[in-house]
Amino acid sequence: MTAPTTTPQDTFEAARLRSEELEKKVLDHPDQFRVLTGDRPTGRLHVGHLFGTLQNRVRLQRLGVASFIVIADYQVLTDREACEGIAKNVRELTLDYLAAGLDPHCAHTFIFPHSHVPELNQLLVVFLTLVTNAELDRNPTVKEEIQATGAKQINAGMYTYPVHQAADILFCKANLVPVGKDQLPHLEMTRTIARRFNARYGPVFPEPQALLSAAPQIKGLDGSLKMSKSRNNAIALSASEDETAALIRSATTDGNRIITYEPETRPEVANLLLLASLASGEAPESIAARIGDGGAGMLKRILTEALNEHLRPMRQRRKLLEQNPDHIRNVLMSGIGHAREMAEKTLCEVRKIMDMEL
Ligand code: ATP
Ligand code: MG
């Protein structure tokens, strides 16, 4: 008898079911959870982020879950050499967060770039000794990202960034990570690292769990698998209404005039319907039925209207926040302060258990 093989779809299904269970637990006991999530400061956040993870983060914050939001600025260097614009992107990202509803004033949300938390980065040194080259080589998301860069030379930061991400998550002992689908392999690596550390040296770290949203992978407007800041296929949350309309007009669809919701066979049309559904609350099948033989033009008009309406309050808040750069800086400084305090405590614990205390 051959052993059953696990496909990526099985892994995804299992993660989705676990997410549903987790949702219930978080609702009952928000105080037992600590969230860590974040983004690379490679550009402005887009609607994939909003529906894939950002709305989830805001919801968890409102439930009272402590939330650490890491801006992974070192990770920018994994797939590009130029570092100009990072500080600006960090500020833009922070604006996007606050506009979307993350609120550092609620006293349990902390936003910080990891380059400013040296104790966090020190954990990376230890964690690198807990994984093998073969494990780093196998990571499907890293493989896909390497392919997307089209580069011939891949730097070691690219191969090891999932380990860096483990340091991001474990420095604050987060146990809940709201992410999109592409992050599942990385989270598995974080869990492995936590388990191995605990087995080798003693119990320090929790094994964090992924929390998937209802839209864990929004596709790009070009029909590619993932809407992504770096691939020029995204609708930025901060785009104007006209820019949004133009981007949607340029989106790839197919030649069939009758609009139906069939994610397997008509992924591009299904993606636009899904976005319209997420923005309006109406089921994608029902939007498709309303359009009928109205064609891609009508679908795009409906999506533009729904999305612009959904994003309007966020965009207005962003405009106000843009007027106050000092506030953004204060938010980051305060987030860095809290993150450092937490990272220092964890690093002390790690040194102690590894017999490195003097
Ligand atoms: P880059 O292209 O620079 O890597 P990105 O758009 O992939 O940028 P990240 O900063 O790498 O964004 O991802 C941040 C978070 O947003 C992750 O949790 C990721 O899973 C989620 N996310 C990113 N893109 C999408 C998407 N298209 N659909 C759902 N979630 C997404
Ligand atoms: Mg990415």
XYZ file of C-alpha atoms and ligand atoms in Angstrom:
390
model
C 0.000 0.000 0.000
C 1.399 3.442 -0.865
C 1.364 6.135 1.799
C -1.148 8.936 1.116
C 0.600 12.034 -0.233
C -0.231 15.477 1.107
C -0.869 18.059 -1.607
C -0.543 21.836 -1.088
C -4.339 21.953 -1.372
C -4.658 19.496 1.581
C -2.320 21.683 3.642
C -4.353 24.742 2.735
C -7.651 23.008 3.590
C -6.234 21.911 6.959
C -5.075 25.477 7.665
C -8.511 26.810 6.724
C -10.259 24.407 9.105
C -7.815 25.261 11.897
C -8.500 28.955 11.254
C -12.233 28.392 11.755
C -11.578 26.671 15.093
C -9.212 29.431 16.103
C -11.796 32.085 15.288
C -14.116 30.585 17.888
C -11.386 30.457 20.540
C -10.355 34.059 19.919
C -13.942 35.239 20.275
C -14.242 33.464 23.639
C -10.807 34.361 25.033
C -9.179 37.301 23.238
C -6.878 37.783 26.236
C -5.162 34.441 25.571
C -3.852 35.552 22.199
C -1.070 37.772 20.950
C -0.892 38.722 17.284
C 2.157 39.344 15.162
C 1.814 40.238 11.499
C 3.433 42.628 9.131
C 4.474 43.694 5.685
C 7.537 44.645 3.725
C 7.864 48.391 3.089
C 8.069 47.888 -0.670
C 5.189 50.162 -1.600
C 1.677 51.077 -0.632
C -0.745 48.480 0.622
C -3.296 47.164 -1.829
C -6.721 45.584 -1.739
C -5.114 42.113 -1.505
C -3.648 43.170 1.836
C -6.899 44.703 2.981
C -9.074 41.657 2.366
C -6.273 39.118 2.896
C -5.073 40.255 6.291
C -5.497 43.921 7.226
C -9.227 43.774 7.961
C -8.562 40.716 10.119
C -5.907 42.587 12.063
C -8.265 45.481 12.740
C -10.997 43.097 13.841
C -8.653 41.273 16.247
C -7.464 44.573 17.675
C -11.068 45.577 18.285
C -11.672 42.286 20.092
C -8.892 43.329 22.477
C -6.093 41.078 21.202
C -2.603 42.542 21.748
C -1.143 43.156 18.280
C 2.459 43.645 17.197
C 2.734 44.860 13.600
C 6.215 44.465 12.168
C 7.390 46.496 9.201
C 9.954 44.115 7.736
C 12.390 46.679 6.323
C 15.431 44.377 6.258
C 13.412 42.005 4.086
C 13.219 44.625 1.340
C 16.842 43.744 0.562
C 16.036 40.115 -0.202
C 14.981 40.801 -3.788
C 16.491 44.195 -4.648
C 19.703 46.113 -4.120
C 18.373 49.648 -3.869
C 17.434 50.791 -0.416
C 16.374 54.357 -1.194
C 12.759 54.983 -0.381
C 12.588 52.524 2.519
C 11.982 55.179 5.188
C 9.329 56.798 3.006
C 7.661 53.431 2.443
C 7.701 52.767 6.189
C 5.792 56.013 6.719
C 3.377 55.240 3.873
C 2.710 51.789 5.300
C 2.033 53.270 8.707
C -0.416 55.715 7.111
C -2.174 52.806 5.399
C -2.415 50.927 8.711
C -3.869 53.838 10.626
C -6.255 54.713 7.793
C -7.501 51.110 7.768
C -8.217 51.250 11.495
C -5.155 49.982 13.341
C -5.014 52.210 16.372
C -1.887 52.555 18.527
C -3.928 54.653 20.962
C -5.862 51.611 22.076
C -2.725 50.691 24.101
C -2.322 47.185 22.762
C -1.320 47.786 19.123
C 2.363 48.389 18.390
C 3.787 49.250 14.966
C 7.570 49.091 14.457
C 10.220 48.511 11.763
C 12.373 45.530 12.771
C 15.648 47.258 11.865
C 15.141 49.341 15.023
C 14.828 46.358 17.349
C 18.354 44.878 17.568
C 17.409 42.266 20.196
C 14.864 40.792 17.778
C 17.495 40.446 15.065
C 19.843 38.687 17.447
C 17.365 35.817 17.728
C 17.970 35.189 14.026
C 21.507 33.982 14.809
C 20.209 31.259 17.095
C 17.304 30.317 14.834
C 19.566 29.860 11.790
C 21.158 26.929 13.604
C 17.802 25.214 13.984
C 17.018 24.699 10.283
C 18.800 22.875 7.486
C 19.744 24.108 4.022
C 17.451 21.470 2.535
C 14.490 22.872 4.480
C 15.230 26.394 3.259
C 15.531 25.091 -0.307
C 12.126 23.415 -0.216
C 10.049 26.491 0.721
C 7.509 26.911 -2.133
C 6.813 30.605 -1.455
C 10.508 31.469 -1.555
C 10.826 29.490 -4.806
C 7.931 31.423 -6.323
C 9.321 34.755 -5.186
C 12.752 33.941 -6.605
C 11.084 33.123 -9.897
C 9.114 36.381 -9.811
C 12.293 38.458 -9.432
C 13.752 36.824 -12.535
C 17.211 37.340 -10.972
C 20.056 34.902 -11.603
C 21.892 35.602 -8.362
C 19.848 35.030 -5.213
C 21.206 36.463 -1.980
C 21.277 34.489 1.266
C 18.795 36.938 2.800
C 16.177 35.651 0.370
C 16.742 32.015 1.382
C 16.764 32.811 5.061
C 13.984 35.373 5.312
C 11.475 32.799 6.634
C 13.905 32.302 9.551
C 14.053 36.052 10.073
C 10.293 35.988 10.060
C 10.401 33.378 12.839
C 12.393 35.905 14.885
C 9.762 38.563 14.066
C 7.011 36.314 15.346
C 8.693 34.677 18.311
C 10.448 37.683 19.861
C 7.095 38.720 21.326
C 5.875 35.132 21.777
C 2.967 35.728 19.429
C 0.634 32.754 19.102
C -1.645 34.061 16.362
C -0.563 35.221 12.915
C -3.235 36.608 10.549
C -1.764 36.054 7.093
C -2.471 35.359 3.449
C -2.026 31.936 1.857
C 1.554 32.570 0.680
C 2.700 32.781 4.286
C 1.618 29.287 5.344
C 4.974 27.602 4.558
C 6.785 30.329 6.520
C 4.561 29.832 9.504
C 5.282 26.110 9.397
C 8.956 26.986 9.582
C 8.361 29.254 12.578
C 6.503 26.433 14.319
C 9.366 24.027 13.569
C 11.914 26.494 14.926
C 9.908 27.049 18.123
C 9.511 23.288 18.613
C 13.191 22.552 18.020
C 14.351 25.375 20.261
C 12.088 24.207 23.077
C 13.187 20.578 22.684
C 16.891 21.416 22.529
C 17.182 24.128 25.196
C 13.938 24.297 27.160
C 10.421 25.705 26.861
C 10.489 29.361 25.799
C 8.379 29.796 22.671
C 4.748 29.100 21.746
C 3.972 27.382 18.428
C 2.038 30.130 16.653
C -0.954 29.413 14.439
C -1.980 30.995 11.143
C -5.286 32.764 10.908
C -6.497 32.831 7.310
C -9.147 35.291 6.177
C -12.011 34.545 3.807
C -9.840 35.884 0.971
C -6.383 34.443 1.574
C -5.141 34.989 -1.978
C -6.411 37.866 -4.105
C -5.122 37.523 -7.647
C -3.386 40.266 -9.579
C -5.247 42.448 -12.092
C -3.034 40.842 -14.733
C -4.548 37.478 -13.856
C -1.379 36.270 -12.096
C -1.636 34.189 -8.959
C -1.081 36.965 -6.437
C -1.769 40.665 -6.309
C 1.517 42.039 -5.090
C 3.067 45.431 -4.379
C 6.174 44.602 -6.365
C 4.498 43.171 -9.448
C 2.619 46.208 -10.698
C -0.703 44.374 -10.718
C -2.390 45.889 -7.674
C -4.981 48.476 -6.649
C -3.393 50.548 -3.887
C -5.667 51.421 -0.990
C -4.492 55.013 -1.377
C -5.173 55.222 -5.132
C -7.643 57.918 -6.206
C -11.118 56.940 -7.423
C -10.108 57.698 -11.010
C -6.910 55.663 -10.715
C -8.945 52.790 -9.287
C -11.347 52.962 -12.235
C -8.483 53.004 -14.750
C -6.740 50.049 -13.081
C -9.920 47.996 -13.072
C -10.585 48.874 -16.727
C -7.164 47.421 -17.565
C -7.778 44.156 -15.673
C -7.499 40.894 -17.602
C -10.768 39.013 -18.207
C -11.766 36.340 -20.716
C -13.709 36.300 -23.986
C -16.980 34.992 -22.565
C -19.596 37.758 -22.377
C -21.820 35.950 -19.910
C -20.514 36.541 -16.404
C -20.432 33.503 -14.113
C -18.584 32.819 -10.869
C -16.306 29.870 -11.629
C -13.004 30.281 -9.769
C -11.497 27.092 -11.235
C -12.218 27.693 -14.906
C -12.557 31.500 -15.039
C -10.054 32.727 -12.415
C -9.730 36.332 -13.687
C -13.469 37.000 -13.810
C -13.922 35.195 -10.479
C -11.264 37.399 -8.887
C -13.072 40.589 -9.960
C -16.374 39.182 -8.714
C -14.747 38.232 -5.408
C -13.366 41.751 -4.975
C -16.788 43.247 -5.733
C -18.290 40.851 -3.210
C -15.757 41.669 -0.486
C -16.338 45.378 -1.033
C -20.141 45.217 -1.114
C -21.089 42.222 1.041
C -23.151 40.691 -1.802
C -22.322 37.067 -2.747
C -20.176 36.741 -5.911
C -22.704 34.357 -7.496
C -25.446 36.905 -6.999
C -23.388 39.741 -8.556
C -22.638 37.449 -11.520
C -26.328 36.625 -11.941
C -27.193 40.336 -11.905
C -24.671 41.049 -14.655
C -25.649 38.046 -16.810
C -24.714 38.886 -20.401
C -23.726 42.452 -19.483
C -20.109 41.418 -20.083
C -16.778 42.382 -18.527
C -17.499 46.101 -18.978
C -20.463 45.957 -16.638
C -18.560 43.787 -14.147
C -15.769 46.337 -14.072
C -18.175 49.234 -13.566
C -19.858 47.439 -10.668
C -16.512 46.583 -9.084
C -15.203 50.139 -9.452
C -18.247 51.577 -7.749
C -18.278 49.029 -4.907
C -14.565 49.314 -4.236
C -14.441 53.105 -4.334
C -17.356 53.245 -1.943
C -15.788 50.723 0.427
C -12.426 52.501 0.420
C -13.765 56.069 0.619
C -13.721 56.478 4.441
C -10.244 54.946 4.613
C -8.962 57.260 1.914
C -10.442 60.281 3.651
C -8.797 59.293 6.950
C -5.493 58.850 5.154
C -5.665 62.365 3.693
C -6.106 63.781 7.195
C -3.290 61.682 8.645
C -0.944 62.760 5.838
C -1.091 66.294 7.238
C 0.570 65.198 10.461
C 3.946 63.499 9.852
C 4.972 64.013 13.510
C 2.125 61.802 14.584
C 3.323 58.995 12.303
C 6.837 59.301 13.706
C 5.525 59.195 17.283
C 3.491 56.085 16.521
C 6.627 54.346 15.226
C 8.843 55.513 18.102
C 6.377 54.283 20.659
C 5.988 50.946 18.816
C 9.782 50.539 18.710
C 9.999 51.228 22.442
C 7.485 48.521 23.304
C 8.956 46.023 20.851
C 12.472 46.528 22.252
C 11.291 46.024 25.793
C 9.650 42.779 24.787
C 12.587 41.592 22.650
C 15.093 42.300 25.410
C 13.093 40.210 27.845
C 12.915 37.289 25.404
C 16.599 37.514 24.540
C 17.521 37.417 28.259
C 15.400 34.312 28.654
C 17.044 32.735 25.597
C 20.564 33.498 26.848
C 19.733 32.077 30.239
C 18.320 28.825 28.934
C 21.227 28.462 26.467
C 23.782 28.906 29.243
C 25.121 32.122 27.779
C 24.573 34.316 30.778
C 27.700 35.722 32.389
P 5.930 42.241 -2.119
O 5.517 42.076 -3.534
O 6.850 43.395 -1.933
O 6.445 40.985 -1.481
P 3.340 41.792 -1.086
O 2.256 42.467 -1.824
O 3.594 40.329 -1.325
O 4.625 42.648 -1.329
P 3.917 41.428 1.668
O 4.419 42.590 2.441
O 4.923 40.433 1.189
O 3.109 42.007 0.438
O 2.762 40.652 2.439
C 2.204 41.111 3.642
C 1.002 40.307 4.062
O -0.086 40.501 3.157
C 1.193 38.792 4.131
O 0.469 38.296 5.240
C 0.588 38.299 2.857
O 0.123 36.963 2.967
C -0.583 39.258 2.679
N -0.891 39.432 1.255
C -0.084 40.010 0.345
N -0.654 39.951 -0.875
C -1.836 39.315 -0.722
C -2.890 38.942 -1.625
N -2.801 39.190 -2.913
N -3.989 38.313 -1.126
C -4.085 38.038 0.191
N -3.115 38.356 1.103
C -2.009 38.978 0.653
Mg 5.509 39.377 -0.453
